[in-house]
Short mmCIF file of C-alpha atoms in Angstrom, two decimals:
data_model
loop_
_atom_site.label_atom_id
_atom_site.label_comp_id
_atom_site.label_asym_id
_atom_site.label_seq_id
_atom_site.Cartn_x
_atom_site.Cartn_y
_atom_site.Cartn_z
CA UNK A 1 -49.96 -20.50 -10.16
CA UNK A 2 -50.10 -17.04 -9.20
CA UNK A 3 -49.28 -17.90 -5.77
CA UNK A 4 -46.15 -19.78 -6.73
CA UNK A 5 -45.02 -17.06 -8.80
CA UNK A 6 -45.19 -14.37 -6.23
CA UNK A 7 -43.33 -17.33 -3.87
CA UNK A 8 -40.61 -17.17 -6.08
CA UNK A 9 -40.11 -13.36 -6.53
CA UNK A 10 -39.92 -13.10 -2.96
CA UNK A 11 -37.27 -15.97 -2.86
CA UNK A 12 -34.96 -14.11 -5.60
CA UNK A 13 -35.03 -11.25 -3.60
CA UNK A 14 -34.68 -12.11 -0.93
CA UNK A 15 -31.50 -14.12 -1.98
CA UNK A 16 -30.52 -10.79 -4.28
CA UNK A 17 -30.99 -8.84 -0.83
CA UNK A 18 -28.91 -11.40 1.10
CA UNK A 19 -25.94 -11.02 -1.73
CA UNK A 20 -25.94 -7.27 -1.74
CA UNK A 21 -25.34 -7.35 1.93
CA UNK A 22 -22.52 -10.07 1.76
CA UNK A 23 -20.80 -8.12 -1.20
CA UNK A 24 -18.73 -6.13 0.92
CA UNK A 25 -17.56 -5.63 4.67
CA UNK A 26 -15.77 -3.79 6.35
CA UNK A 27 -12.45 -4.27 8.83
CA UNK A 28 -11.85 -1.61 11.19
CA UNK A 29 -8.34 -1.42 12.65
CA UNK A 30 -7.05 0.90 15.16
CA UNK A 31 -3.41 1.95 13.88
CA UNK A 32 -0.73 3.91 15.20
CA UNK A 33 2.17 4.75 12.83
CA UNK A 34 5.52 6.63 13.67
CA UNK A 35 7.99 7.95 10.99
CA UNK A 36 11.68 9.61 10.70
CA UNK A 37 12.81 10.31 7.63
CA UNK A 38 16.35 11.35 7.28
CA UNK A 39 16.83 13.52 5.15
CA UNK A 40 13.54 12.83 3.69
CA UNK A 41 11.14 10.26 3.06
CA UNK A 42 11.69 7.27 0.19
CA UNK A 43 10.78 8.26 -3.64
CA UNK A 44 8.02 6.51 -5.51
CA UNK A 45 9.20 3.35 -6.91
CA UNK A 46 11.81 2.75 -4.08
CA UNK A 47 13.33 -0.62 -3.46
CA UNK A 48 12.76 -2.81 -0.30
CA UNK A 49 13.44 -6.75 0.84
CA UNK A 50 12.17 -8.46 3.72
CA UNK A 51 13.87 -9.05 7.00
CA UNK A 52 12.59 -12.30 9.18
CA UNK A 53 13.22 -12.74 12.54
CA UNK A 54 15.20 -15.55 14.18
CA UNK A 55 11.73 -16.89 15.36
CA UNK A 56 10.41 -16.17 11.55
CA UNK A 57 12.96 -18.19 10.14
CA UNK A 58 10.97 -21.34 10.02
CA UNK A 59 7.60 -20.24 10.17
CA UNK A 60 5.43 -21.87 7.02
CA UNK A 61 2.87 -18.62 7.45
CA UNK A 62 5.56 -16.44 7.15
CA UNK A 63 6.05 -16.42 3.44
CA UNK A 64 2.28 -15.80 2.77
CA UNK A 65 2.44 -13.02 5.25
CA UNK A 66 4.93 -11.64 3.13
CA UNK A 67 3.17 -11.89 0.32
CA UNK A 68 0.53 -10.02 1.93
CA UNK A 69 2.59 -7.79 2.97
CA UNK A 70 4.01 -6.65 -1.11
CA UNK A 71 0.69 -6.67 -2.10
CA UNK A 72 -0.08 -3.40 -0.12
CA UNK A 73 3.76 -2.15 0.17
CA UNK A 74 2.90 -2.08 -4.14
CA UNK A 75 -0.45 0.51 -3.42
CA UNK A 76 1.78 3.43 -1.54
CA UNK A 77 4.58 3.04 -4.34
CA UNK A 78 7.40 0.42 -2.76
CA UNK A 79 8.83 -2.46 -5.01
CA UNK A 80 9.83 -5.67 -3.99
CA UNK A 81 13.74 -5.97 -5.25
CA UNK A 82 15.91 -7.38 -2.94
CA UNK A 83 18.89 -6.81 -5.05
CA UNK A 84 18.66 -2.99 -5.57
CA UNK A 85 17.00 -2.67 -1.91
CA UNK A 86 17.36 0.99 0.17
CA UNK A 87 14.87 -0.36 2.60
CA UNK A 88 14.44 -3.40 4.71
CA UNK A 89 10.87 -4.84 5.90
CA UNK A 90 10.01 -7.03 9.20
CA UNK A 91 6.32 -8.03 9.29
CA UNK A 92 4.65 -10.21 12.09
CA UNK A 93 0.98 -11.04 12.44
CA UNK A 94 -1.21 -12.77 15.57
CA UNK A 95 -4.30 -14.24 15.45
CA UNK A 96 -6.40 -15.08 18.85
CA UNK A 97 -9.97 -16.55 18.96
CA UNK A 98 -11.84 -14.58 21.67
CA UNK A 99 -15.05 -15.51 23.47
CA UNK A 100 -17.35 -13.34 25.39
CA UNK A 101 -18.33 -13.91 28.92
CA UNK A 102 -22.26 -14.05 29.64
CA UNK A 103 -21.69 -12.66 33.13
CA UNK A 104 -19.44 -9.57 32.02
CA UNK A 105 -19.78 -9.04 28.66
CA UNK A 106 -16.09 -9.01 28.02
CA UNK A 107 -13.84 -11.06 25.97
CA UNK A 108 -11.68 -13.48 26.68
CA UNK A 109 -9.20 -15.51 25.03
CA UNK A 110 -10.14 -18.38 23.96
CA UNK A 111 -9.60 -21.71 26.69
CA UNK A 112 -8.99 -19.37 29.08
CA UNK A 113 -10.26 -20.89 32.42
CA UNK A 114 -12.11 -17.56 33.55
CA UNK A 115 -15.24 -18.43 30.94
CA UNK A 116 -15.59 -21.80 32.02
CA UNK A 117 -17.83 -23.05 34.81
CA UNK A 118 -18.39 -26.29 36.29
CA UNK A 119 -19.45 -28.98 38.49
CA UNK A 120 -19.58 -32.37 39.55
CA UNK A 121 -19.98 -34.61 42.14
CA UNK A 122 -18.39 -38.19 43.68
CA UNK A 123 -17.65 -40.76 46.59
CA UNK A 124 -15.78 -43.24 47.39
CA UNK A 125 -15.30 -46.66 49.51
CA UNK A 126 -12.32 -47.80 50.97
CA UNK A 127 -10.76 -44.99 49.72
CA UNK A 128 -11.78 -46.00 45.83
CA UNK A 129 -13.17 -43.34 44.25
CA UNK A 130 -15.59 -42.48 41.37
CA UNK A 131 -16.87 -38.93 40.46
CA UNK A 132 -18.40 -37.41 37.20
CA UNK A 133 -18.81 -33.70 35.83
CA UNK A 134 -19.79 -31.45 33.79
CA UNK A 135 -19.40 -28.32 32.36
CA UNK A 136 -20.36 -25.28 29.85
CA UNK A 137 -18.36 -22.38 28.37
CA UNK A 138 -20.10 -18.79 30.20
CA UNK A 139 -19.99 -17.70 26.25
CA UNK A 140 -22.55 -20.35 25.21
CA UNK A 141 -22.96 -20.63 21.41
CA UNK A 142 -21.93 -16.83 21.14
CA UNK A 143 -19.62 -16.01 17.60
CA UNK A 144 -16.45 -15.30 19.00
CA UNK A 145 -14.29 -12.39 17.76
CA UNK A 146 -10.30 -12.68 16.49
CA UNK A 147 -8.41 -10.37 18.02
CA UNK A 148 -5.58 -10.04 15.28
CA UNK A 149 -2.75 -7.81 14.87
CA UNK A 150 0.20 -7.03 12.34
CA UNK A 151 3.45 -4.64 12.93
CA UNK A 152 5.69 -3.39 10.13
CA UNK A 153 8.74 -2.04 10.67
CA UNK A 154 11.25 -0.66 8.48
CA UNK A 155 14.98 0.47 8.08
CA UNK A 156 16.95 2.55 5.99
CA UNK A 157 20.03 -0.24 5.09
CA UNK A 158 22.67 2.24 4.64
CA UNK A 159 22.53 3.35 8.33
CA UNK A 160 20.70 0.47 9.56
CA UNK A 161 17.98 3.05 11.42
CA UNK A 162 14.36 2.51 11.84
CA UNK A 163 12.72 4.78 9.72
CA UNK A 164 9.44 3.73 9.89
CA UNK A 165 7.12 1.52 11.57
CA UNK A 166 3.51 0.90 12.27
CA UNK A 167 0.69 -2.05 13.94
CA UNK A 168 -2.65 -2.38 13.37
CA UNK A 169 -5.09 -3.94 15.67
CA UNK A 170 -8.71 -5.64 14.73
CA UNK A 171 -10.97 -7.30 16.90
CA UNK A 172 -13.53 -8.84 14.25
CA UNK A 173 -15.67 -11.71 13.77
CA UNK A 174 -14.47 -12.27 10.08
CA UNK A 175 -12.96 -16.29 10.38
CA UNK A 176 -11.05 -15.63 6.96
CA UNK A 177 -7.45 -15.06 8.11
CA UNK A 178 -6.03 -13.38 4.42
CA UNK A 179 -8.66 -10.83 3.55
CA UNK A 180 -8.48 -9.46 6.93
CA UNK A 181 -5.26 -9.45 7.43
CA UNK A 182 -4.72 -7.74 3.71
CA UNK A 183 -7.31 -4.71 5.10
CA UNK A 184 -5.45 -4.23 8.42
CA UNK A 185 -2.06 -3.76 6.15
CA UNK A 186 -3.65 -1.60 3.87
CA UNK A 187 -4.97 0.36 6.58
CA UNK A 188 -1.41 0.40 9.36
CA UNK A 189 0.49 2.16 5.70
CA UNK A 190 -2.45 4.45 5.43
CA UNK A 191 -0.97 7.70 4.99
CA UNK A 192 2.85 6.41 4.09
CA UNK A 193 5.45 8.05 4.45
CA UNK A 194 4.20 10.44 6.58
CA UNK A 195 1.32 9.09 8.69
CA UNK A 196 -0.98 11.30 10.86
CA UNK A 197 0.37 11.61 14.37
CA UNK A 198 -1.38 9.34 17.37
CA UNK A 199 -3.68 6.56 17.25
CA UNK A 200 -6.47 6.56 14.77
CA UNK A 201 -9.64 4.07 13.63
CA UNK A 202 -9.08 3.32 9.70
CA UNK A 203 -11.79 1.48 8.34
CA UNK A 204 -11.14 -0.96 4.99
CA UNK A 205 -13.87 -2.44 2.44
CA UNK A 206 -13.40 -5.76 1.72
CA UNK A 207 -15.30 -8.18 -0.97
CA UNK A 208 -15.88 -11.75 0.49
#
């Protein structure tokens, strides 16, 4: 009895331990942000609406993206109203699986042919041929990283200038496309309006 007992302490525990350690994660990004303000940077509360792309036009993900997108344009004091806009906002996003190479340690996109090897053999009579092969990926059963990244760009629509943009760049192993890609936007307007010059690693907490 008393064995069982201390068996299942140790299980909730353990299990409490493994939770703690899921609760949160982090997304680094590496972000580079450039601003000109003329005459000065946008007041609390101003007004924006989003600007697609000929390409964006039909694009199913775009929409979410965007919702993405208002979500963290609402944290550094911007509000979605397309009728009383000052501002305009084109966002894009990419997403690549990457797999590491066993003989390099680099990564590579995924199906590229460079982390691939193969072989295989065959013959033939009267010029009729049969052959068989095989093959493995060099990256084996390793967990590939995404290599993701999302640009934001934005223009003053009285003069039509670029006042501000910004990209963000992760290369994690998180598979869950929206939470990441919510951190790296929170992170590329870190410091909006008036970013810190150069390039510069911004790290976001997440919950799962």
């Amino acid at each position: 009895m008393r064995k069982a007992l201390t068996a299942i302490i140790f299980a909730v525990t353990l299990v409490g331990l493994l939770g703690g350690c899921a609760s949160t994660r982090v997304v680094g990004s590496e972000v580079n942000s450039f601003a000109r303000w003329a005459p000065a940077p946008p007041a609390p509360g101003s007004s924006y609406r989003f600007e697609r792309l000929p390409s964006q036009q039909s694009d199913m993900s775009q929409a979410r993206l965007e919702g993405l997108t208002q979500a963290a344009l609402a944290k550094v004091g911007l509000q979605h109203n397309p009728q009383a806009a000052s501002l305009s906002v084109q966002v894009s996003a990419s997403s690549q699986p990457m797999l590491r190479s066993r003989w390099d340690g680099g990564y590579y996109p995924y199906g590229s042919p460079n982390i691939f090897i193969g072989g295989g053999s065959g013959g033939g009579v009267n010029s009729v041929g049969v052959g068989f092969g095989f093959g493995f990926p060099l990256g084996g059963m390793d967990t590939p990283i995404y290599r993701r990244e999302v640009s934001i760009v934005m223009r003053e629509l009285r003069s039509n200038v670029a006042v501000y943009e910004t990209r963000a760049v992760s290369e994690e192993p998180w598979l869950d496309t929206d939470p990441v890609l919510s951190a790296m936007l929170d992170a590329a307007l870190r410091g909006f309006p008036v970013p810190p010059a150069g390039p510069r690693r911004v790290n976001v907490e997440i919950k799962p």
